[in-house]
Amino acid sequence: DIARWQKMSSKELREACGAEEVPTSGCIEKADIVQRLQQVRTWQLMSFVALSQECTARGVSVAFDFSTHADLVNALRVHAGFPPAGAAALEAQCVIRGIPFSRLGVEEAREALHAVQHLEGCKMSELRRVYERWGLASEECLEKTDILRNLTQI
């Protein structure tokens, strides 16, 4: 990968960074961009044990007993000032559903998205119960999309 990246133009490198969700702000030289890509690739290829040691060495706090390889890579990405992998796709899904991604952290946005997706999978009778449990007046004429929109705004 490194040899291929070194042959790329700055524009191509920035596109590669976009695909890997590696920010390029502050990178003036191509070597800086290549170094960021290389760092992320190195973390992706490291074993779980090596990632755990890397997190410890960098002072990155994670729950090792419950973490996956991807969790450790994301913890290192965030520690380095990069967004976690998948943040762009998560943001797109949140925007589609009216979840204020920019006001929430990535984890809070992910939790909100999962909650909304759960509601989307509910039957109308279940949605009405949730609607009433949250103290909202249930009107018989409300459509499922209206109930979902109202619950999502809470």
N, CA, C and O of each residue as an XYZ file, in Angstrom:
616
protein
N       0.809     -1.203      0.000
C       0.000      0.000      0.000
C       0.853      1.268      0.000
O       0.548      2.230     -0.705
N       1.917      1.260      0.792
C       2.741      2.466      0.922
C       3.346      2.860     -0.417
O       3.326      4.035     -0.786
N       3.882      1.888     -1.145
C       4.488      2.181     -2.450
C       3.442      2.748     -3.406
O       3.720      3.681     -4.159
N       2.251      2.185     -3.371
C       1.163      2.672     -4.233
C       0.773      4.090     -3.842
O       0.576      4.939     -4.711
N       0.659      4.355     -2.541
C       0.290      5.690     -2.072
C       1.347      6.721     -2.452
O       1.012      7.849     -2.812
N       2.610      6.343     -2.374
C       3.686      7.284     -2.688
C       3.684      7.681     -4.162
O       4.193      8.745     -4.514
N       3.121      6.845     -5.023
C       3.052      7.148     -6.453
C       1.820      7.984     -6.808
O       1.726      8.501     -7.921
N       0.894      8.119     -5.888
C      -0.353      8.840     -6.152
C      -0.144     10.350     -6.117
O       0.774     10.861     -5.475
N      -1.024     11.038     -6.825
C      -1.038     12.500     -6.757
C      -1.692     12.912     -5.440
O      -2.312     12.091     -4.765
N      -1.553     14.177     -5.083
C      -2.177     14.676     -3.851
C      -3.685     14.488     -3.893
O      -4.304     14.134     -2.890
N      -4.270     14.726     -5.058
C      -5.717     14.567     -5.205
C      -6.119     13.112     -4.970
O      -7.090     12.842     -4.263
N      -5.380     12.182     -5.557
C      -5.683     10.760     -5.373
C      -5.510     10.341     -3.916
O      -6.292      9.546     -3.394
N      -4.485     10.879     -3.270
C      -4.266     10.570     -1.855
C      -5.417     11.080     -0.995
O      -5.865     10.396     -0.075
N      -5.886     12.275     -1.298
C      -7.010     12.830     -0.537
C      -8.270     11.994     -0.754
O      -9.069     11.823      0.167
N      -8.449     11.475     -1.968
C      -9.583     10.585     -2.234
C      -9.439      9.284     -1.449
O     -10.419      8.773     -0.907
N      -8.223      8.748     -1.387
C      -7.968      7.534     -0.602
C      -8.257      7.791      0.874
O      -8.817      6.941      1.566
N      -7.870      8.963      1.341
C      -8.156      9.333      2.730
C      -9.660      9.436      2.959
O     -10.165      9.017      4.000
N     -10.363      9.989      1.996
C     -11.814     10.080      2.110
C     -12.447      8.703      2.228
O     -13.369      8.501      3.018
N     -11.949      7.759      1.441
C     -12.476      6.395      1.480
C     -12.197      5.722      2.824
O     -12.994      4.907      3.289
N     -11.079      6.060      3.439
C     -10.701      5.484      4.740
C     -11.163      6.343      5.915
O     -10.924      6.000      7.073
N     -11.827      7.463      5.612
C     -12.277      8.421      6.624
C     -11.103      8.923      7.471
O     -11.190      9.007      8.697
N     -10.017      9.249      6.791
C      -8.832      9.812      7.432
C      -8.776     11.285      7.047
O      -8.658     11.598      5.862
N      -8.857     12.198      8.011
C      -8.837     13.621      7.677
C      -7.479     14.052      7.126
O      -6.435     13.536      7.524
N      -7.519     15.006      6.205
C      -6.282     15.520      5.605
C      -6.026     16.972      5.993
O      -5.051     17.569      5.536
N      -6.880     17.542      6.823
C      -6.658     18.931      7.231
C      -5.328     19.024      7.964
O      -4.998     18.178      8.794
N      -4.581     20.051      7.647
C      -3.270     20.240      8.250
C      -2.151     19.515      7.529
O      -0.978     19.695      7.859
N      -2.502     18.695      6.546
C      -1.479     17.982      5.764
C      -1.085     18.848      4.574
O      -1.911     19.140      3.709
N       0.160     19.250      4.535
C       0.656     20.068      3.431
C       1.416     19.194      2.444
O       1.235     19.313      1.233
N       2.250     18.333      2.954
C       3.077     17.465      2.118
C       2.371     16.134      1.865
O       1.595     15.659      2.694
N       2.656     15.546      0.706
C       2.133     14.220      0.399
C       2.575     13.210      1.450
O       1.823     12.302      1.807
N       3.794     13.373      1.940
C       4.328     12.440      2.939
C       3.467     12.421      4.201
O       3.325     11.377      4.837
N       2.889     13.573      4.567
C       2.017     13.639      5.743
C       0.754     12.810      5.521
O       0.292     12.101      6.415
N       0.210     12.912      4.318
C      -1.006     12.166      3.990
C      -0.702     10.670      3.979
O      -1.457      9.874      4.538
N       0.402     10.293      3.344
C       0.801      8.885      3.287
C       1.003      8.342      4.699
O       0.618      7.211      4.996
N       1.606      9.148      5.564
C       1.851      8.703      6.934
C       0.539      8.430      7.674
O       0.442      7.462      8.429
N      -0.461      9.275      7.461
C      -1.761      9.057      8.113
C      -2.413      7.777      7.601
O      -2.935      6.981      8.382
N      -2.380      7.583      6.280
C      -2.946      6.360      5.713
C      -2.209      5.131      6.238
O      -2.826      4.121      6.577
N      -0.891      5.230      6.301
C      -0.074      4.121      6.781
C      -0.403      3.793      8.236
O      -0.476      2.622      8.608
N      -0.601      4.820      9.055
C      -0.912      4.592     10.465
C      -2.214      3.821     10.621
O      -2.288      2.859     11.386
N      -3.242      4.250      9.893
C      -4.536      3.574      9.984
C      -4.429      2.142      9.469
O      -4.964      1.220     10.083
N      -3.744      1.953      8.352
C      -3.577      0.608      7.792
C      -2.823     -0.289      8.781
O      -3.175     -1.457      8.949
N      -1.803      0.243      9.427
C      -1.037     -0.531     10.412
C      -1.949     -1.001     11.534
O      -1.910     -2.170     11.918
N      -2.774     -0.098     12.064
C      -3.706     -0.488     13.123
C      -4.663     -1.567     12.634
O      -4.951     -2.517     13.363
N      -5.161     -1.427     11.402
C      -6.102     -2.409     10.869
C      -5.477     -3.799     10.762
O      -6.165     -4.806     10.934
N      -4.183     -3.855     10.481
C      -3.500     -5.133     10.274
C      -2.923     -5.738     11.557
O      -2.520     -6.901     11.564
N      -2.882     -4.965     12.629
C      -2.312     -5.459     13.893
C      -3.225     -6.509     14.521
O      -4.440     -6.497     14.321
N      -2.622     -7.409     15.278
C      -3.405     -8.398     16.023
C      -4.116     -7.699     17.185
O      -3.785     -6.571     17.548
N      -5.090     -8.390     17.750
C      -5.820     -7.837     18.885
C      -4.868     -7.549     20.047
O      -4.960     -6.501     20.686
N      -3.963     -8.476     20.314
C      -3.009     -8.303     21.418
C      -2.117     -7.089     21.164
O      -1.890     -6.281     22.065
N      -1.612     -6.963     19.938
C      -0.750     -5.822     19.603
C      -1.521     -4.505     19.706
O      -0.979     -3.499     20.165
N      -2.785     -4.514     19.280
C      -3.616     -3.307     19.403
C      -3.823     -2.945     20.871
O      -3.764     -1.773     21.244
N      -4.064     -3.950     21.694
C      -4.238     -3.709     23.132
C      -2.995     -3.056     23.714
O      -3.087     -2.107     24.492
N      -1.835     -3.569     23.332
C      -0.574     -3.001     23.810
C      -0.382     -1.578     23.287
O       0.105     -0.710     24.012
N      -0.761     -1.338     22.040
C      -0.659      0.004     21.451
C      -1.560      0.984     22.203
O      -1.157      2.111     22.490
N      -2.776      0.550     22.520
C      -3.695      1.405     23.282
C      -3.106      1.741     24.646
O      -3.141      2.893     25.078
N      -2.569      0.741     25.317
C      -1.965      0.957     26.634
C      -0.783      1.914     26.534
O      -0.649      2.830     27.345
N       0.068      1.702     25.541
C       1.254      2.551     25.368
C       0.877      4.002     25.088
O       1.586      4.918     25.505
N      -0.231      4.218     24.387
C      -0.663      5.577     24.045
C      -1.588      6.183     25.102
O      -1.987      7.341     24.985
N      -1.926      5.409     26.125
C      -2.813      5.920     27.165
C      -4.261      5.992     26.728
O      -5.027      6.812     27.233
N      -4.638      5.132     25.788
C      -6.013      5.098     25.286
C      -6.812      4.156     26.172
O      -6.466      2.984     26.318
N      -7.877      4.671     26.758
C      -8.694      3.891     27.677
C      -9.788      3.148     26.920
O     -10.628      3.762     26.262
N      -9.770      1.834     27.018
C     -10.825      1.000     26.433
C     -11.089     -0.169     27.369
O     -10.233     -0.541     28.172
N     -12.279     -0.745     27.258
C     -12.629     -1.927     28.051
C     -12.150     -3.156     27.284
O     -12.890     -3.711     26.472
N     -10.924     -3.578     27.537
C     -10.314     -4.658     26.764
C     -11.117     -5.953     26.806
O     -11.151     -6.688     25.819
N     -11.765     -6.244     27.934
C     -12.519     -7.491     28.055
C     -13.717     -7.543     27.116
O     -14.157     -8.626     26.730
N     -14.241     -6.390     26.748
C     -15.458     -6.349     25.955
C     -15.245     -5.766     24.567
O     -16.195     -5.667     23.790
N     -14.030     -5.384     24.244
C     -13.748     -4.709     22.978
C     -13.439     -5.695     21.862
O     -12.902     -6.778     22.093
N     -13.788     -5.297     20.663
C     -13.438     -6.058     19.467
C     -12.215     -5.404     18.829
O     -11.774     -4.336     19.253
N     -11.686     -6.050     17.825
C     -10.560     -5.491     17.064
C     -10.946     -4.110     16.530
O     -10.176     -3.156     16.641
N     -12.146     -4.013     15.949
C     -12.614     -2.742     15.381
C     -12.742     -1.665     16.457
O     -12.449     -0.496     16.204
N     -13.181     -2.059     17.662
C     -13.290     -1.094     18.765
C     -11.927     -0.492     19.102
O     -11.808      0.714     19.322
N     -10.901     -1.347     19.139
C      -9.559     -0.863     19.471
C      -9.013      0.040     18.370
O      -8.398      1.069     18.651
N      -9.240     -0.350     17.110
C      -8.796      0.494     15.988
C      -9.486      1.850     16.074
O      -8.842      2.886     15.908
N     -10.785      1.850     16.330
C     -11.520      3.114     16.429
C     -11.056      3.947     17.615
O     -10.989      5.173     17.519
N     -10.736      3.304     18.724
C     -10.227      4.046     19.886
C      -8.916      4.743     19.536
O      -8.694      5.890     19.927
N      -8.051      4.055     18.802
C      -6.786      4.664     18.378
C      -7.029      5.774     17.360
O      -6.362      6.808     17.398
N      -7.980      5.565     16.450
C      -8.314      6.599     15.463
C      -8.777      7.872     16.169
O      -8.315      8.969     15.857
N      -9.686      7.716     17.115
C     -10.222      8.877     17.836
C      -9.109      9.556     18.631
O      -9.027     10.784     18.665
N      -8.258      8.761     19.267
C      -7.133      9.314     20.030
C      -6.204     10.133     19.124
O      -5.629     11.133     19.555
N      -6.065      9.700     17.865
C      -5.205     10.408     16.904
C      -5.921     11.594     16.256
O      -5.327     12.315     15.454
N      -7.192     11.797     16.599
C      -7.942     12.918     16.039
C      -8.692     12.579     14.769
O      -9.160     13.476     14.068
N      -8.815     11.290     14.460
C      -9.547     10.846     13.276
C     -10.949     10.417     13.707
O     -11.146     10.021     14.856
N     -11.919     10.491     12.802
C     -13.241      9.973     13.150
C     -13.206      8.450     13.168
O     -12.387      7.846     12.476
N     -14.083      7.820     13.949
C     -14.133      6.364     13.919
C     -14.548      5.873     12.534
O     -15.250      6.580     11.810
N     -14.127      4.691     12.172
C     -14.509      4.118     10.879
C     -16.030      3.985     10.825
O     -16.660      3.598     11.809
N     -16.602      4.301      9.691
C     -18.043      4.198      9.513
C     -18.815      5.428      9.932
O     -20.042      5.443      9.835
N     -18.133      6.459     10.394
C     -18.821      7.661     10.870
C     -19.586      8.353      9.743
O     -20.667      8.894      9.976
N     -19.047      8.343      8.537
C     -19.721      9.007      7.413
C     -21.027      8.297      7.068
O     -22.046      8.945      6.830
N     -20.994      6.974      7.041
C     -22.211      6.213      6.743
C     -23.237      6.395      7.859
O     -24.434      6.516      7.599
N     -22.760      6.413      9.097
C     -23.644      6.637     10.237
C     -24.296      8.009     10.139
O     -25.499      8.146     10.360
N     -23.505      9.019      9.808
C     -24.041     10.374      9.669
C     -25.114     10.424      8.588
O     -26.153     11.057      8.777
N     -24.876      9.767      7.466
C     -25.858      9.759      6.372
C     -27.170      9.126      6.826
O     -28.245      9.647      6.528
N     -27.087      8.003      7.547
C     -28.296      7.341      8.039
C     -29.030      8.215      9.055
O     -30.260      8.254      9.071
N     -28.280      8.909      9.894
C     -28.894      9.802     10.884
C     -29.606     10.968     10.202
O     -30.727     11.317     10.571
N     -28.960     11.561      9.219
C     -29.550     12.696      8.504
C     -30.859     12.275      7.838
O     -31.845     13.009      7.886
N     -30.868     11.104      7.223
C     -32.077     10.600      6.560
C     -33.232     10.499      7.547
O     -34.383     10.760      7.194
N     -32.925     10.121      8.781
C     -33.967      9.901      9.779
C     -34.200     11.106     10.688
O     -34.989     11.020     11.630
N     -33.535     12.213     10.426
C     -33.755     13.418     11.214
C     -33.052     13.427     12.561
O     -33.422     14.202     13.443
N     -32.052     12.585     12.733
C     -31.282     12.546     13.981
C     -30.168     13.586     13.881
O     -29.407     13.571     12.913
N     -30.056     14.488     14.856
C     -29.063     15.576     14.778
C     -27.631     15.086     15.046
O     -27.087     15.295     16.130
N     -27.040     14.439     14.053
C     -25.710     13.835     14.182
C     -24.673     14.830     14.683
O     -23.857     14.497     15.542
N     -24.701     16.048     14.152
C     -23.665     17.030     14.500
C     -23.737     17.466     15.964
O     -22.740     17.934     16.515
N     -24.893     17.321     16.598
C     -25.025     17.704     18.007
C     -24.754     16.541     18.954
O     -24.601     16.735     20.160
N     -24.698     15.340     18.403
C     -24.453     14.152     19.221
C     -23.049     13.641     18.960
O     -22.476     13.914     17.906
N     -22.505     12.927     19.878
C     -21.260     12.217     19.623
C     -21.560     11.005     18.757
O     -22.722     10.650     18.561
N     -20.530     10.377     18.245
C     -20.720      9.222     17.364
C     -21.483      8.114     18.083
O     -22.413      7.538     17.519
N     -21.102      7.815     19.308
C     -21.768      6.731     20.040
C     -23.223      7.073     20.348
O     -24.098      6.215     20.231
N     -23.489      8.322     20.740
C     -24.870      8.728     21.011
C     -25.702      8.676     19.736
O     -26.858      8.254     19.763
N     -25.117      9.103     18.623
C     -25.826      9.053     17.343
C     -26.113      7.607     16.957
O     -27.194      7.298     16.456
N     -25.145      6.718     17.191
C     -25.337      5.296     16.876
C     -26.476      4.719     17.716
O     -27.309      3.970     17.204
N     -26.514      5.065     19.005
C     -27.590      4.588     19.879
C     -28.944      5.124     19.425
O     -29.931      4.388     19.398
N     -28.989      6.404     19.069
C     -30.242      7.001     18.596
C     -30.705      6.328     17.310
O     -31.893      6.052     17.143
N     -29.773      6.064     16.405
C     -30.120      5.399     15.145
C     -30.676      4.008     15.411
O     -31.672      3.614     14.803
N     -30.042      3.255     16.317
C     -30.541      1.914     16.641
C     -31.947      1.989     17.234
O     -32.799      1.156     16.926
N     -32.187      2.987     18.084
C     -33.512      3.146     18.685
C     -34.555      3.452     17.615
O     -35.652      2.893     17.636
N     -34.217      4.334     16.687
C     -35.151      4.685     15.612
C     -35.384      3.479     14.704
O     -36.518      3.219     14.301
N     -34.326      2.744     14.382
C     -34.486      1.554     13.540
C     -35.373      0.520     14.228
O     -36.162     -0.162     13.574
N     -35.240      0.409     15.556
C     -36.113     -0.503     16.302
C     -37.571     -0.057     16.172
O     -38.459     -0.870     15.918
N     -37.803      1.244     16.349
C     -39.165      1.768     16.225
C     -39.715      1.545     14.820
O     -40.892      1.228     14.655
N     -38.868      1.710     13.814
C     -39.310      1.503     12.429
C     -39.766      0.066     12.193
O     -40.615     -0.187     11.339
N     -39.206     -0.864     12.944
C     -39.569     -2.270     12.787
C     -40.774     -2.691     13.611
O     -41.236     -3.826     13.496
N     -41.285     -1.793     14.437
C     -42.425     -2.116     15.292
C     -43.730     -2.107     14.511
O     -43.878     -1.408     13.508
N     -44.673     -2.908     15.003
C     -46.026     -2.882     14.450
C     -46.715     -1.620     14.958
O     -46.280     -1.009     15.934
N     -47.776     -1.249     14.295
C     -48.507     -0.031     14.643
C     -49.006     -0.075     16.090
O     -48.963      0.937     16.789
N     -49.476     -1.235     16.541
C     -49.982     -1.345     17.916
C     -48.857     -1.102     18.930
O     -49.077     -0.469     19.962
N     -47.655     -1.605     18.634
C     -46.509     -1.376     19.520
C     -46.135      0.102     19.540
O     -45.829      0.653     20.597
N     -46.160      0.739     18.377
C     -45.828      2.165     18.299
C     -46.811      3.004     19.111
O     -46.416      3.954     19.786
N     -48.081      2.651     19.042
C     -49.086      3.396     19.814
C     -48.823      3.257     21.321
O     -48.968      4.221     22.072
N     -48.434      2.045     21.755
C     -48.123      1.848     23.183
C     -46.916      2.696     23.592
O     -46.933      3.331     24.646
N     -45.880      2.708     22.769
C     -44.691      3.527     23.060
C     -45.080      4.995     23.093
O     -44.657      5.744     23.975
N     -45.882      5.394     22.132
C     -46.333      6.777     22.019
C     -47.041      7.201     23.302
O     -46.774      8.275     23.842
N     -47.947      6.349     23.787
C     -48.698      6.660     25.008
C     -47.810      6.574     26.249
O     -47.968      7.369     27.175
N     -46.872      5.611     26.276
C     -45.953      5.465     27.414
C     -45.115      6.726     27.586
O     -44.765      7.092     28.708
N     -44.797      7.383     26.496
C     -43.998      8.607     26.551
C     -44.862      9.837     26.815
O     -44.376     10.968     26.783
N     -46.152      9.603     27.078
C     -47.036     10.694     27.455
C     -47.545     11.530     26.300
O     -47.959     12.673     26.491
N     -47.517     10.972     25.113
C     -48.011     11.698     23.948
C     -49.443     11.274     23.673
O     -49.789     10.100     23.807
N     -50.263     12.224     23.291
C     -51.660     11.935     22.996
C     -51.738     11.106     21.724
O     -51.253     11.511     20.668
N     -52.349      9.953     21.844
C     -52.469      9.067     20.685
C     -53.766      9.366     19.949
O     -54.860      9.245     20.500
N     -53.619      9.748     18.730
C     -54.788     10.008     17.895
C     -54.936      8.831     16.942
O     -53.970      8.430     16.292
N     -56.115      8.289     16.858
C     -56.352      7.108     16.027
C     -56.012      7.339     14.562
O     -55.665      6.397     13.850
N     -56.108      8.584     14.105
C     -55.908      8.843     12.685
C     -54.434      9.043     12.302
O     -54.130      9.240     11.126
N     -53.527      8.995     13.269
C     -52.111      9.171     12.951
C     -51.586      7.984     12.148
O     -51.868      6.827     12.461
N     -50.833      8.292     11.127
C     -50.179      7.262     10.313
C     -48.891      6.833     11.009
O     -48.374      7.534     11.879
N     -48.384      5.670     10.609
C     -47.139      5.159     11.190
C     -45.997      6.149     10.984
O     -45.193      6.361     11.891
N     -45.917      6.755      9.807
C     -44.834      7.713      9.534
C     -44.922      8.924     10.460
O     -43.896      9.458     10.881
N     -46.149      9.361     10.780
C     -46.322     10.497     11.693
C     -45.870     10.136     13.109
O     -45.198     10.922     13.777
N     -46.248      8.941     13.553
C     -45.848      8.500     14.888
C     -44.331      8.373     14.957
O     -43.716      8.827     15.922
N     -43.718      7.756     13.938
C     -42.258      7.610     13.907
C     -41.569      8.969     13.928
O     -40.594      9.162     14.654
N     -42.076      9.912     13.132
C     -41.480     11.247     13.088
C     -41.563     11.915     14.460
O     -40.589     12.510     14.923
N     -42.715     11.817     15.105
C     -42.888     12.428     16.425
C     -41.993     11.776     17.475
O     -41.403     12.470     18.303
N     -41.888     10.445     17.446
C     -41.037      9.744     18.408
C     -39.567     10.040     18.155
O     -38.788     10.145     19.102
N     -39.181     10.174     16.907
C     -37.788     10.462     16.556
C     -37.380     11.844     17.051
O     -36.222     12.054     17.413
N     -38.310     12.780     17.070
C     -37.995     14.141     17.498
C     -37.785     14.241     19.001
O     -37.239     15.229     19.493
N     -38.216     13.226     19.723
C     -38.046     13.236     21.192
C     -36.677     12.866     21.496
O     -36.299     12.806     22.666
